[in-house]
CSV table of C-alpha atoms in Angstrom, one decimal:
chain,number,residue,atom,x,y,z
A,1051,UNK,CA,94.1,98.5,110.0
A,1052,UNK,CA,97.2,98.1,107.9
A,1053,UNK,CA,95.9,94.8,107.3
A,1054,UNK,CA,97.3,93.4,110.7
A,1055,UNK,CA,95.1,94.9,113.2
A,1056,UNK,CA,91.9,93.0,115.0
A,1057,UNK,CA,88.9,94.4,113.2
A,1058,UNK,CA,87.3,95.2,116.7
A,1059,UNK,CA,89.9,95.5,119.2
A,1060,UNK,CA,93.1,97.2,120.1
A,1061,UNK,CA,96.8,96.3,119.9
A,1062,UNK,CA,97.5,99.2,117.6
A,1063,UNK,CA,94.3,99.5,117.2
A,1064,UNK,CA,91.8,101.6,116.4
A,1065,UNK,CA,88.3,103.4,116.9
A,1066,UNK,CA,85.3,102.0,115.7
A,1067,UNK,CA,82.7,104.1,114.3
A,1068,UNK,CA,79.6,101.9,113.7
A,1069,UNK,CA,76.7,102.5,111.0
A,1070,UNK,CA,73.5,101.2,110.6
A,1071,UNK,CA,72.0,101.6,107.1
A,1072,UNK,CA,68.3,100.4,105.9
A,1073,UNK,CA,68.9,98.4,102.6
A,1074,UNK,CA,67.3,100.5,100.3
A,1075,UNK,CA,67.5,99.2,96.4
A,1076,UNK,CA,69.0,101.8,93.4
A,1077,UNK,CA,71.6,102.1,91.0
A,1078,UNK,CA,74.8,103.1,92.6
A,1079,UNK,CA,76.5,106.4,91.4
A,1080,UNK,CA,79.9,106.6,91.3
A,1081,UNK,CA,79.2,110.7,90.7
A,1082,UNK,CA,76.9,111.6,93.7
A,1083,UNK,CA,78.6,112.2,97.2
A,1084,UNK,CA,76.6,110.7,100.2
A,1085,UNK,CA,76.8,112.3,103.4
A,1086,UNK,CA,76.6,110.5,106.8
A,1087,UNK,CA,76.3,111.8,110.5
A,1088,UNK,CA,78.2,110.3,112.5
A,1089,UNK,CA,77.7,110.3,116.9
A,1090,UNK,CA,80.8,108.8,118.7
A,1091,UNK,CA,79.6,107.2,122.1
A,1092,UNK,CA,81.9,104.6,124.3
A,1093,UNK,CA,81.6,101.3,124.1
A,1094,UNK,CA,80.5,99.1,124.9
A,1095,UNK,CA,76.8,100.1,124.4
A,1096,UNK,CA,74.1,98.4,122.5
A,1097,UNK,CA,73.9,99.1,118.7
A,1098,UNK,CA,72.1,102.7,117.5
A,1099,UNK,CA,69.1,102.3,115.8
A,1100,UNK,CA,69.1,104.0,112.1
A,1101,UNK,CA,67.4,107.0,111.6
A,1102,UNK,CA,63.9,107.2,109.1
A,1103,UNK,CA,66.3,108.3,106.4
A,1104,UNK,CA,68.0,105.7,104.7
A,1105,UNK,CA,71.4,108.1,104.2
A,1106,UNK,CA,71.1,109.2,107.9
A,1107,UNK,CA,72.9,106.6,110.3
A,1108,UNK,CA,74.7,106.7,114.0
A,1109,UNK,CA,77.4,105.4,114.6
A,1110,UNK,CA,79.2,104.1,117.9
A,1111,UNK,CA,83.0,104.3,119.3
A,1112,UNK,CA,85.7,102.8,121.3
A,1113,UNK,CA,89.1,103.0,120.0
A,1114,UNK,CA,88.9,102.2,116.2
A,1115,UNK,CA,87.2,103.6,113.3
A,1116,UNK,CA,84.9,100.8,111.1
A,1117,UNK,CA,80.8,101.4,109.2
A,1118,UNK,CA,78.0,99.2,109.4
A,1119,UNK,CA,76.5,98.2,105.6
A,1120,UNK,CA,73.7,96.4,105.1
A,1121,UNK,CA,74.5,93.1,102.8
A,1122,UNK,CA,71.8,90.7,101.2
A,1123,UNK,CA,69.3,89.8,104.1
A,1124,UNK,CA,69.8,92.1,107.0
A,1125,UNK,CA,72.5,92.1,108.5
A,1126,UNK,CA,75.2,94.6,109.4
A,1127,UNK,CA,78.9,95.5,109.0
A,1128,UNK,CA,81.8,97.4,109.8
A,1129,UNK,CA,84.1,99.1,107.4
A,1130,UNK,CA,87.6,99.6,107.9
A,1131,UNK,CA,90.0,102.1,105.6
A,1132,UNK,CA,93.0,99.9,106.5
A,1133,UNK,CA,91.9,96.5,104.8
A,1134,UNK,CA,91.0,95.2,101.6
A,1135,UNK,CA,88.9,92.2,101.6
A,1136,UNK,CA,85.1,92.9,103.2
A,1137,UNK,CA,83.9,89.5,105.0
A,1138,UNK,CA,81.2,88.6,107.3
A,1139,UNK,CA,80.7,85.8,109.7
A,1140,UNK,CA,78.6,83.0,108.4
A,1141,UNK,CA,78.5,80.7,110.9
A,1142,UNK,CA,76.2,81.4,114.5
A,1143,UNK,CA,78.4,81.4,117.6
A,1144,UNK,CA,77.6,82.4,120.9
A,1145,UNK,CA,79.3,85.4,121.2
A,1146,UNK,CA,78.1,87.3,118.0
A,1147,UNK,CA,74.9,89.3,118.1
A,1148,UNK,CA,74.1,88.6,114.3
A,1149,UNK,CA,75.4,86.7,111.6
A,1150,UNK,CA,74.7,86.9,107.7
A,1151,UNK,CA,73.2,83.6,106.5
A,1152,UNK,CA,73.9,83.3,102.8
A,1153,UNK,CA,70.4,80.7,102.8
A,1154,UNK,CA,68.2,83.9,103.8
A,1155,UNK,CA,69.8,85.7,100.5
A,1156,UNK,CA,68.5,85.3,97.1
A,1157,UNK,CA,71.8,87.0,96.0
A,1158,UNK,CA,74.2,84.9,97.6
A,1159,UNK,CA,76.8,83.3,95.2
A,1160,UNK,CA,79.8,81.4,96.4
A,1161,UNK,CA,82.8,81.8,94.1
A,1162,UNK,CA,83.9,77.9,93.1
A,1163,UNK,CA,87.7,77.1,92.7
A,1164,UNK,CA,87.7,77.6,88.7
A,1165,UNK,CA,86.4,80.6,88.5
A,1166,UNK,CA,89.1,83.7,87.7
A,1167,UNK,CA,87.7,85.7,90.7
A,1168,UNK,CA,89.3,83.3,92.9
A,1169,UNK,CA,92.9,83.8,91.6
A,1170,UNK,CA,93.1,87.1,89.2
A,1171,UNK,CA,91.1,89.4,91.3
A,1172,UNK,CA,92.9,88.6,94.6
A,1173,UNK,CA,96.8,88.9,93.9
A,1174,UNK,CA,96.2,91.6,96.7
A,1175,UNK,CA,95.6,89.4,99.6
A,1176,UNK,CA,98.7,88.6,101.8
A,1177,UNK,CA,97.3,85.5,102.2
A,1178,UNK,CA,97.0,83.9,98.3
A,1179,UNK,CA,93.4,82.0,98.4
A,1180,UNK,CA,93.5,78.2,98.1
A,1181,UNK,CA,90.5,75.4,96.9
A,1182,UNK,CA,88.5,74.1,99.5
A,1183,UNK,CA,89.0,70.2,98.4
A,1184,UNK,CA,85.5,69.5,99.6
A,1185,UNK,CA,83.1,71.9,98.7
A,1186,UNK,CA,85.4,73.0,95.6
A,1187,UNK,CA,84.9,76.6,96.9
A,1188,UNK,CA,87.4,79.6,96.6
A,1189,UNK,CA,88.5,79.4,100.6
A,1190,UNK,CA,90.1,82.8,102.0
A,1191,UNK,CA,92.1,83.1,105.4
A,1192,UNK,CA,93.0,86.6,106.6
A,1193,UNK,CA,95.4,87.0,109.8
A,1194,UNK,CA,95.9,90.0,112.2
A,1195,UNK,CA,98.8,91.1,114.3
A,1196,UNK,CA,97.1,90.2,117.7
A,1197,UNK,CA,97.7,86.6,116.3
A,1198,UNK,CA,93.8,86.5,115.9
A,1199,UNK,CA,92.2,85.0,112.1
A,1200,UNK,CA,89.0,84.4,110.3
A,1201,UNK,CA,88.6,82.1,107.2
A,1202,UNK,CA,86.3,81.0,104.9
A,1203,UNK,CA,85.2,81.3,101.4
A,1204,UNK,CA,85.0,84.1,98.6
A,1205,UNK,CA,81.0,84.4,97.9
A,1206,UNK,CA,79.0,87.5,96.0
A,1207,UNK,CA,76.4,89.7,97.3
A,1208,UNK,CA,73.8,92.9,96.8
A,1209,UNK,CA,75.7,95.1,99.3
A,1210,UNK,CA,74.1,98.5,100.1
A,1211,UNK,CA,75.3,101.7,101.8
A,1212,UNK,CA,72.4,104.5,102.4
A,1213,UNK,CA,70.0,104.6,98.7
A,1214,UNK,CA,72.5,103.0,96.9
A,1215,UNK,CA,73.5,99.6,96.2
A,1216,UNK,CA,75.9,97.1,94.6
A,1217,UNK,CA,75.1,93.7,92.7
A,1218,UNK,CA,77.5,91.5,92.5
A,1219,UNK,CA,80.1,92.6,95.4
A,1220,UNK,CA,83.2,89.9,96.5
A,1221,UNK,CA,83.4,89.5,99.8
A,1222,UNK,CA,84.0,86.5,102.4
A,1223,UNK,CA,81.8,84.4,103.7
A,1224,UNK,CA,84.1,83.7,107.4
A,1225,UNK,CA,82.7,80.3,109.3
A,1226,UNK,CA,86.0,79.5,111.2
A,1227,UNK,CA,88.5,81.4,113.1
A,1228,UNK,CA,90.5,82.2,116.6
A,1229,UNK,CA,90.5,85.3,118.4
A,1230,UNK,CA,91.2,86.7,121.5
A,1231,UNK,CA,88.8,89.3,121.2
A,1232,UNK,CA,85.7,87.5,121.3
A,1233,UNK,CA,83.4,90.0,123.2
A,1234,UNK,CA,84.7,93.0,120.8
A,1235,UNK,CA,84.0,90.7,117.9
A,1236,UNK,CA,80.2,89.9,119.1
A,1237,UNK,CA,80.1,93.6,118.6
A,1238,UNK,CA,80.7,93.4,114.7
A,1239,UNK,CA,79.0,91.1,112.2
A,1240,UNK,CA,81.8,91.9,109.6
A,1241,UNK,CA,84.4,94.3,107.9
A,1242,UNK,CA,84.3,96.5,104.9
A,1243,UNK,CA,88.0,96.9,103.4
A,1244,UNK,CA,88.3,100.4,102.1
A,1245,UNK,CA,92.0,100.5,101.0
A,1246,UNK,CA,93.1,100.4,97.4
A,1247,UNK,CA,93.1,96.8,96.7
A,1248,UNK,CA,91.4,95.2,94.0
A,1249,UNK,CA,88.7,93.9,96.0
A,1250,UNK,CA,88.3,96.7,98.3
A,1251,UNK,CA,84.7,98.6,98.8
A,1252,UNK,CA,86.4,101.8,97.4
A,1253,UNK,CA,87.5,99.8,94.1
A,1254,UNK,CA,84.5,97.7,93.4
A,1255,UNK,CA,82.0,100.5,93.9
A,1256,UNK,CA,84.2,102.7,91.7
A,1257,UNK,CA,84.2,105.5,94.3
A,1258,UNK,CA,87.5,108.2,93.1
A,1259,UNK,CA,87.4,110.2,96.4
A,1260,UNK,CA,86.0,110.0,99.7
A,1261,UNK,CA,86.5,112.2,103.1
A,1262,UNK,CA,85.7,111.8,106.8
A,1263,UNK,CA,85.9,114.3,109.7
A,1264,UNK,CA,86.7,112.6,113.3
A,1265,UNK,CA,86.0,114.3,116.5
A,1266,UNK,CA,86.6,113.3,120.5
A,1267,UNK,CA,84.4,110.9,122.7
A,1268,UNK,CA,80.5,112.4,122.6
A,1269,UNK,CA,81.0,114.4,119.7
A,1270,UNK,CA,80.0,114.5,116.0
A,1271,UNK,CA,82.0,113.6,112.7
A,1272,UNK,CA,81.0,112.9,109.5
A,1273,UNK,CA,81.8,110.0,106.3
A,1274,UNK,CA,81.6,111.9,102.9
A,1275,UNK,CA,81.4,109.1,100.0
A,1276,UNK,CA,82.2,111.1,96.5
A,1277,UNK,CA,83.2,114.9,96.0
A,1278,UNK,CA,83.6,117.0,99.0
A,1279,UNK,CA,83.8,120.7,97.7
A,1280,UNK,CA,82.5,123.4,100.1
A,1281,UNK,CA,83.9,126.9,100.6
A,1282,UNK,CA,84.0,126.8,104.5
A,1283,UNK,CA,86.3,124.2,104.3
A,1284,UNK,CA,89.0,126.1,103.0
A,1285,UNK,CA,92.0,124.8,101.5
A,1286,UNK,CA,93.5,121.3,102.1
A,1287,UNK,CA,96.9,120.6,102.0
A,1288,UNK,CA,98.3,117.6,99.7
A,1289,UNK,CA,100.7,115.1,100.0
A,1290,UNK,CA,101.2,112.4,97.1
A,1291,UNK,CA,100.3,108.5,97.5
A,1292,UNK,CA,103.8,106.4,97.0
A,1293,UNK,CA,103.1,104.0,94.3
A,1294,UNK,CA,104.6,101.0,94.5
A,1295,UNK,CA,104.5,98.1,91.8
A,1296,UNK,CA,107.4,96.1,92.6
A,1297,UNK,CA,106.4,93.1,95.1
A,1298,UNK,CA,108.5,93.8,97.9
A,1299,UNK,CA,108.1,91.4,101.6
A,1300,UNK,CA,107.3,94.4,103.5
A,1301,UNK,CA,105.7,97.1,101.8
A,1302,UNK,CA,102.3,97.2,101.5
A,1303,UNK,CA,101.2,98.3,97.7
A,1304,UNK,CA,97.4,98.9,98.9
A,1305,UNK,CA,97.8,100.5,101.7
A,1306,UNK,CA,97.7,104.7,101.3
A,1307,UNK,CA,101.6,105.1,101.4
A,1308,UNK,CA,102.4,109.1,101.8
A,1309,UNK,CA,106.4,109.9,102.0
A,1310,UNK,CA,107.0,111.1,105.9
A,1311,UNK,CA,110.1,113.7,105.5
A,1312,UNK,CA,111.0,114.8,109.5
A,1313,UNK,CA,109.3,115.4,112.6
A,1314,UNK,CA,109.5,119.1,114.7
A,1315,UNK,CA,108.7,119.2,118.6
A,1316,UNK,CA,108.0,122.8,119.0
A,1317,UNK,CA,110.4,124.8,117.4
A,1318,UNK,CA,113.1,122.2,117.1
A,1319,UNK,CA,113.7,119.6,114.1
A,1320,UNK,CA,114.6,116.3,115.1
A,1321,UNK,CA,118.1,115.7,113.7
A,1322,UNK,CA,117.3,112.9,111.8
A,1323,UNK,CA,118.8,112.2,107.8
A,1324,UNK,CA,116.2,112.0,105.2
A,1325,UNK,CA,117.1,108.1,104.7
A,1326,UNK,CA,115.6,107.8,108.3
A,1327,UNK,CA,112.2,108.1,106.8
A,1328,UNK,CA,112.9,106.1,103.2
A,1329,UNK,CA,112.0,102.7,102.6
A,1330,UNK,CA,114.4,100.4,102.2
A,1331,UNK,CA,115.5,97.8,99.4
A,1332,UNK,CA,113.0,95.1,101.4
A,1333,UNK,CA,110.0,97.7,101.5
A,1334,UNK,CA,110.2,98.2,105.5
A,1335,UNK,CA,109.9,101.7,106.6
A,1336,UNK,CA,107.4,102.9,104.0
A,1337,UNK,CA,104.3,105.4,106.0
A,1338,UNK,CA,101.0,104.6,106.2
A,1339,UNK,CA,97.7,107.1,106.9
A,1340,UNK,CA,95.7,104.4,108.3
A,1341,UNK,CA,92.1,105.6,109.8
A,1342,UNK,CA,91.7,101.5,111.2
A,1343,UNK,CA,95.0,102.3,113.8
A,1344,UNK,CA,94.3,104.1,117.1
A,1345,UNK,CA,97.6,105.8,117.7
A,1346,UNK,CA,100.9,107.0,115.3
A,1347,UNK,CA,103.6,104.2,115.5
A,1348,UNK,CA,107.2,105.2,114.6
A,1349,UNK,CA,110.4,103.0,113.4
A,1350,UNK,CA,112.7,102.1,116.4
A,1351,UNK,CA,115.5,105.6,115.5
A,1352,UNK,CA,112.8,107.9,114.9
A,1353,UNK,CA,110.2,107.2,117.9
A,1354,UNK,CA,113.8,107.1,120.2
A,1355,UNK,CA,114.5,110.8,118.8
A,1356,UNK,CA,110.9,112.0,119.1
A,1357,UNK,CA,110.8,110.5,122.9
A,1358,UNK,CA,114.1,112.1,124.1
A,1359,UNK,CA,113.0,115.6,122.6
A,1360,UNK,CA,109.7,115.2,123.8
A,1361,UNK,CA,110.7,114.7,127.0
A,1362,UNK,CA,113.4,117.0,127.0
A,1363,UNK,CA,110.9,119.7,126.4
A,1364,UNK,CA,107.8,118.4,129.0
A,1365,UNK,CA,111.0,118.4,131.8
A,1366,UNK,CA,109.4,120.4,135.2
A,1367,UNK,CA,105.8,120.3,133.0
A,1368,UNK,CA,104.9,116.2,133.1
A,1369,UNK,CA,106.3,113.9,135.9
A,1370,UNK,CA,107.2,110.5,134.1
A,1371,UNK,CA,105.7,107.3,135.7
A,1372,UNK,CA,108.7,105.7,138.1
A,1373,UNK,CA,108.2,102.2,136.5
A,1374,UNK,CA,110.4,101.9,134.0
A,1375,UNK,CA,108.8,98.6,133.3
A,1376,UNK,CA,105.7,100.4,132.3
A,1377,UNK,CA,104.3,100.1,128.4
A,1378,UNK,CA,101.5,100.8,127.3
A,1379,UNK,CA,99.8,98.9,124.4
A,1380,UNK,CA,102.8,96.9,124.0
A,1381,UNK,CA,104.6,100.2,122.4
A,1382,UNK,CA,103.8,103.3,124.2
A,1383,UNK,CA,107.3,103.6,126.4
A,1384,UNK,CA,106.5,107.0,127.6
A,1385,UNK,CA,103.9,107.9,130.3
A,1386,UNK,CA,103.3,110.3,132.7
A,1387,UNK,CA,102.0,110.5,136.4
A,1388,UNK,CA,99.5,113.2,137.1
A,1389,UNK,CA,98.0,113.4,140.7
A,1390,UNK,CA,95.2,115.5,140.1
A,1391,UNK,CA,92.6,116.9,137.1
A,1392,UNK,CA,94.4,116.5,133.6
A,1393,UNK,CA,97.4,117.8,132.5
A,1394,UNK,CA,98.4,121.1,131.3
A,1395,UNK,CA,97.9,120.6,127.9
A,1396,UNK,CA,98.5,124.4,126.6
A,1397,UNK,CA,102.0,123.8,128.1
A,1398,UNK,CA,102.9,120.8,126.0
A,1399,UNK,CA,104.8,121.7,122.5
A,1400,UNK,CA,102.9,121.1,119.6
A,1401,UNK,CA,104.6,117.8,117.1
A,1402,UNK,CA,104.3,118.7,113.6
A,1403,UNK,CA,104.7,115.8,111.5
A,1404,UNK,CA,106.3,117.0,108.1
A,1405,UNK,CA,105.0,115.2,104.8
A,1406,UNK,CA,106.0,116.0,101.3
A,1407,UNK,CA,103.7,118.9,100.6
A,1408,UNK,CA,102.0,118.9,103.8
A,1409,UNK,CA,102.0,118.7,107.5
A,1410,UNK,CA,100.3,117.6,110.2
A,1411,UNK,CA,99.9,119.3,113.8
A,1412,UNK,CA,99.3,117.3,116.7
A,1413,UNK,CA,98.7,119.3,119.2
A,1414,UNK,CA,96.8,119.6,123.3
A,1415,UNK,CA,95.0,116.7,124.3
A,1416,UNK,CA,96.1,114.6,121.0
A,1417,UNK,CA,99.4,114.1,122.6
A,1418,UNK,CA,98.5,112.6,125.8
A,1419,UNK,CA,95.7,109.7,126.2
A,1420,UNK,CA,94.4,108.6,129.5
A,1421,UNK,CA,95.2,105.0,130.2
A,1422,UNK,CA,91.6,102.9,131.2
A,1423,UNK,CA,91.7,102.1,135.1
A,1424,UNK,CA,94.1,104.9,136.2
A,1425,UNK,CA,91.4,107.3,138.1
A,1426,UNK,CA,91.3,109.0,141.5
A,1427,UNK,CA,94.8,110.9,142.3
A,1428,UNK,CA,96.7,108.5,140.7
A,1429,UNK,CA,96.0,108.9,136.8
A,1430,UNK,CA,98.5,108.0,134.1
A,1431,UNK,CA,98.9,109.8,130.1
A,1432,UNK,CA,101.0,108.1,128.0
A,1433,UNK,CA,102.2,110.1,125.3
A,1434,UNK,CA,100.5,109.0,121.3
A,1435,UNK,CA,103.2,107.9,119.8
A,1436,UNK,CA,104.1,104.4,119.4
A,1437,UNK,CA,107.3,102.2,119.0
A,1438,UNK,CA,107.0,100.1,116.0
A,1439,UNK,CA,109.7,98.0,116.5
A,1440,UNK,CA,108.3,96.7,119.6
A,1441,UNK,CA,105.2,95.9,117.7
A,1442,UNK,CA,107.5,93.9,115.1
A,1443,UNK,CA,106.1,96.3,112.8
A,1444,UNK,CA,108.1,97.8,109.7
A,1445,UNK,CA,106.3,100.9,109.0
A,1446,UNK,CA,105.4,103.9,110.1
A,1447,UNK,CA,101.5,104.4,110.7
A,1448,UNK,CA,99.3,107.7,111.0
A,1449,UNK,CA,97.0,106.4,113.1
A,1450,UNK,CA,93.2,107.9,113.9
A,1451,UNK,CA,94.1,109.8,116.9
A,1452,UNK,CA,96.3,112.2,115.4
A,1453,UNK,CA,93.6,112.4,113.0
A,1454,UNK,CA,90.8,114.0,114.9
A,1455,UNK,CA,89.6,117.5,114.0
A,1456,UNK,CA,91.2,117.0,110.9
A,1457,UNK,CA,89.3,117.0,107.2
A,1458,UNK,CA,90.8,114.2,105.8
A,1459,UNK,CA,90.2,112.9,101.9
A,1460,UNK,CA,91.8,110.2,100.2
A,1461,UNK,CA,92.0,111.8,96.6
A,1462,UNK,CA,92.4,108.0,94.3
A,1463,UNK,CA,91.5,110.2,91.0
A,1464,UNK,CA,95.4,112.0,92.2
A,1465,UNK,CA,97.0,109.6,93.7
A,1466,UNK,CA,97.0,112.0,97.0
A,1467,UNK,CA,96.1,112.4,100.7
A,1468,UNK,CA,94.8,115.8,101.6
A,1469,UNK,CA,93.8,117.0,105.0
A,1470,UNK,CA,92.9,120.3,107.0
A,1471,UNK,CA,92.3,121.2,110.5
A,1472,UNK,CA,88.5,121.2,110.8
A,1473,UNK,CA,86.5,121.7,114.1
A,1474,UNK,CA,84.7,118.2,113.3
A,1475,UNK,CA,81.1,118.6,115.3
A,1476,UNK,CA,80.6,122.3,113.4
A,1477,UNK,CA,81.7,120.4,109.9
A,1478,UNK,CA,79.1,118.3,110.5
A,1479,UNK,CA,76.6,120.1,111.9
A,1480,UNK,CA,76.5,122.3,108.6
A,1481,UNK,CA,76.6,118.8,106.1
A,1482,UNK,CA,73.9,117.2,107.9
A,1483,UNK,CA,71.4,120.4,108.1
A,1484,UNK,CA,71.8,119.9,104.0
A,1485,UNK,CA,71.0,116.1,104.2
């Protein structure tokens, strides 16, 4: 979620995949590749129940992408690629379904102010952690975009995903917070950071490379955890991570930072310079592949260029909603008016973001997303690309949308990002009948 998102709702936001898994007690390998199904449903809807094999789980979806994980006593979480530190809400509220009470665990450790944990393994967060003057406990505080926050204080745990398991994990233990997402949030009992911070799942299970697959509403996808290598797949095209180890205000050095290069509608390249798409001396403008953002946000000169061509090229094909007033999401500027069925998406020219090494097509129905509420003969699309500077964002982000049908792997080993189009529900369909 690019670290500013709301783990369970949607400013930029996201899709949320949700995961079930039995906890089931063996060493973890950082060598064997796990393979999960995955069933994409709307939400709200109550919680899937696991299936009888503990690395088969379902998963459900509204606009963001997170996994449950099973952690100590029973309860569940949610995983998100964008964020680092995994926490879990500790204290009972009305509004959540579940909560992890550290008393029920045997395994349960909080991390006290002296301890190095609580300063050496964090330099990560945004947010430095502080000593709880009371309890003398290692207290965390993380804060989201949607001006939403959660708190509490860094503990250790037996965390477990399918047949495997992890002693010893870092995560926090959250009794205090605001949101204004409460009934998403009741949803969720947690998060599970996968970026490439130090206290990230990815890092402290020691995992080098992991995949997923991410198909439309009431279809299939699929999470790979360790080598994906299958000849059907074909061959993915990389682009290298950015690494940054200066300490700049607004880059993010955890985050999966690829180098954007231009942007084509159709046939046409946007006449943009290269410094368009470079970072600047503070950081801002770096671009992120972020699985925990729903839709592809764009600095202020680039989305304005994409916008004008777009529409230049949808003239006579897409009737643009008469309120110019009308955003969507806070950022989504462009929309269209269509009286009757769903737009002519054959017509549309494709966008083909261009990476260094790579590029990604987005294409048909990825272009265009029906706004909740507009129905009858009176629907509206808005087009998938964001404005980030109406966000107050500095970044470009590759959000999940424009990730669908796409294999997509996050290579750490390389320092790369590799992807290829993939129909996800046939990907799946052959990885599972191997599980």
């Amino acid at each position: 979620m690019v670290g500013s998102s709301s783990p369970a709702t949607i400013i930029l936001q996201i899709s949320i995949f949700l995961f079930t898994f039995p906890p089931t007690f063996c060493n973890f390998l950082p060598s064997q590749t796990l393979v999960f199904p995955l069933q994409t449903q709307n939400f709200p809807h109550r919680l899937s129940a696991a299936s009888s094999s503990s690395d088969k789980l379902s998963f459900q979806h509204n606009v963001s992408l997170t996994v449950s994980l099973a952690a100590g006593s029973p309860p569940s979480m949610v995983l998100d690629t964008g964020s680092e530190l995994s926490w879990l809400h500790c204290k009972k509220a009305p509004n959540l379904r579940s909560v992890f009470d550290p008393a029920r665990s045997s395994s349960y450790l909080p991390v006290p102010c002296s301890r190095p944990d609580c300063a050496t393994r964090t330099r990560d967060l945004h947010i430095p952690p502080s000593c709880d003057p009371k309890t003398k406990l290692c207290h965390v505080a993380i804060s989201y975009a949607d001006a939403s926050s959660i708190e509490g204080n860094l503990a250790r745990d037996t965390f477990v995903i399918g047949s495997k398991t992890r002693p010893g994990t870092l995560f926090g233990c959250m009794d205090s917070g605001s949101s204004s997402t409460s009934e998403e949030d009741g949803k969720t009992t947690g998060l599970m950071g996968m970026n490439r911070g130090a206290l990230s799942f990815v890092n402290q299970m020691g995992l080098s490379r992991f995949s997923y697959c991410i198909s439309g509403l009431d279809s299939t996808g699929v999470l790979i955890l360790g080598d994906a290598r299958f000849s059907w797949l074909g061959s993915l095209k990389y682009t290298p991570l950015v690494l940054e180890t200066r300490p700049l205000p607004y880059f993010d050095r955890v985050a999966y930072t690829v180098r954007l290069e231009g942007i084509r509608v159709g046939s046409k390249l946007l006449p943009l310079p290269k410094s368009a798409f470079v970072p600047d001396h503070t950081g801002a403008g770096q671009t992120m592949v972020d699985s925990g953002t729903q839709f592809t946000f764009l600095l202020g000169p680039v989305y304005t260029a994409l916008r004008t061509e777009f529409l230049k090229q949808t003239e006579g094909v897409l009737r643009v909603v008469d309120d110019p007033n009308f955003v969507f999401q806070g950022a989504m500027d462009l929309c269209y008016r269509v009286e009757s069925g769903q737009p002519d998406y054959k017509s549309l020219p494709d966008v083909n973001l261009i990476f260094n090494g790579a590029e990604m097509r987005v294409s048909g129905q990825k272009l265009l997303y029906r706004v909740n509420g507009s129905g009858g003969n009176n629907q509206v699309y808005c087009f998938t690309f964001g404005n980030s500077d109406l966000l107050g964002m500095e970044a470009f982000v590759i959000g999940h949308h424009h990730q669908q049908n796409l294999w997509m792997e996050y290579d750490l080993a390389n320092s790369r990002v590799g992807f290829a189009e993939v129909k996800c529900d046939l990907a799946s369909q052959r990885l599972l009948s191997r599980v």
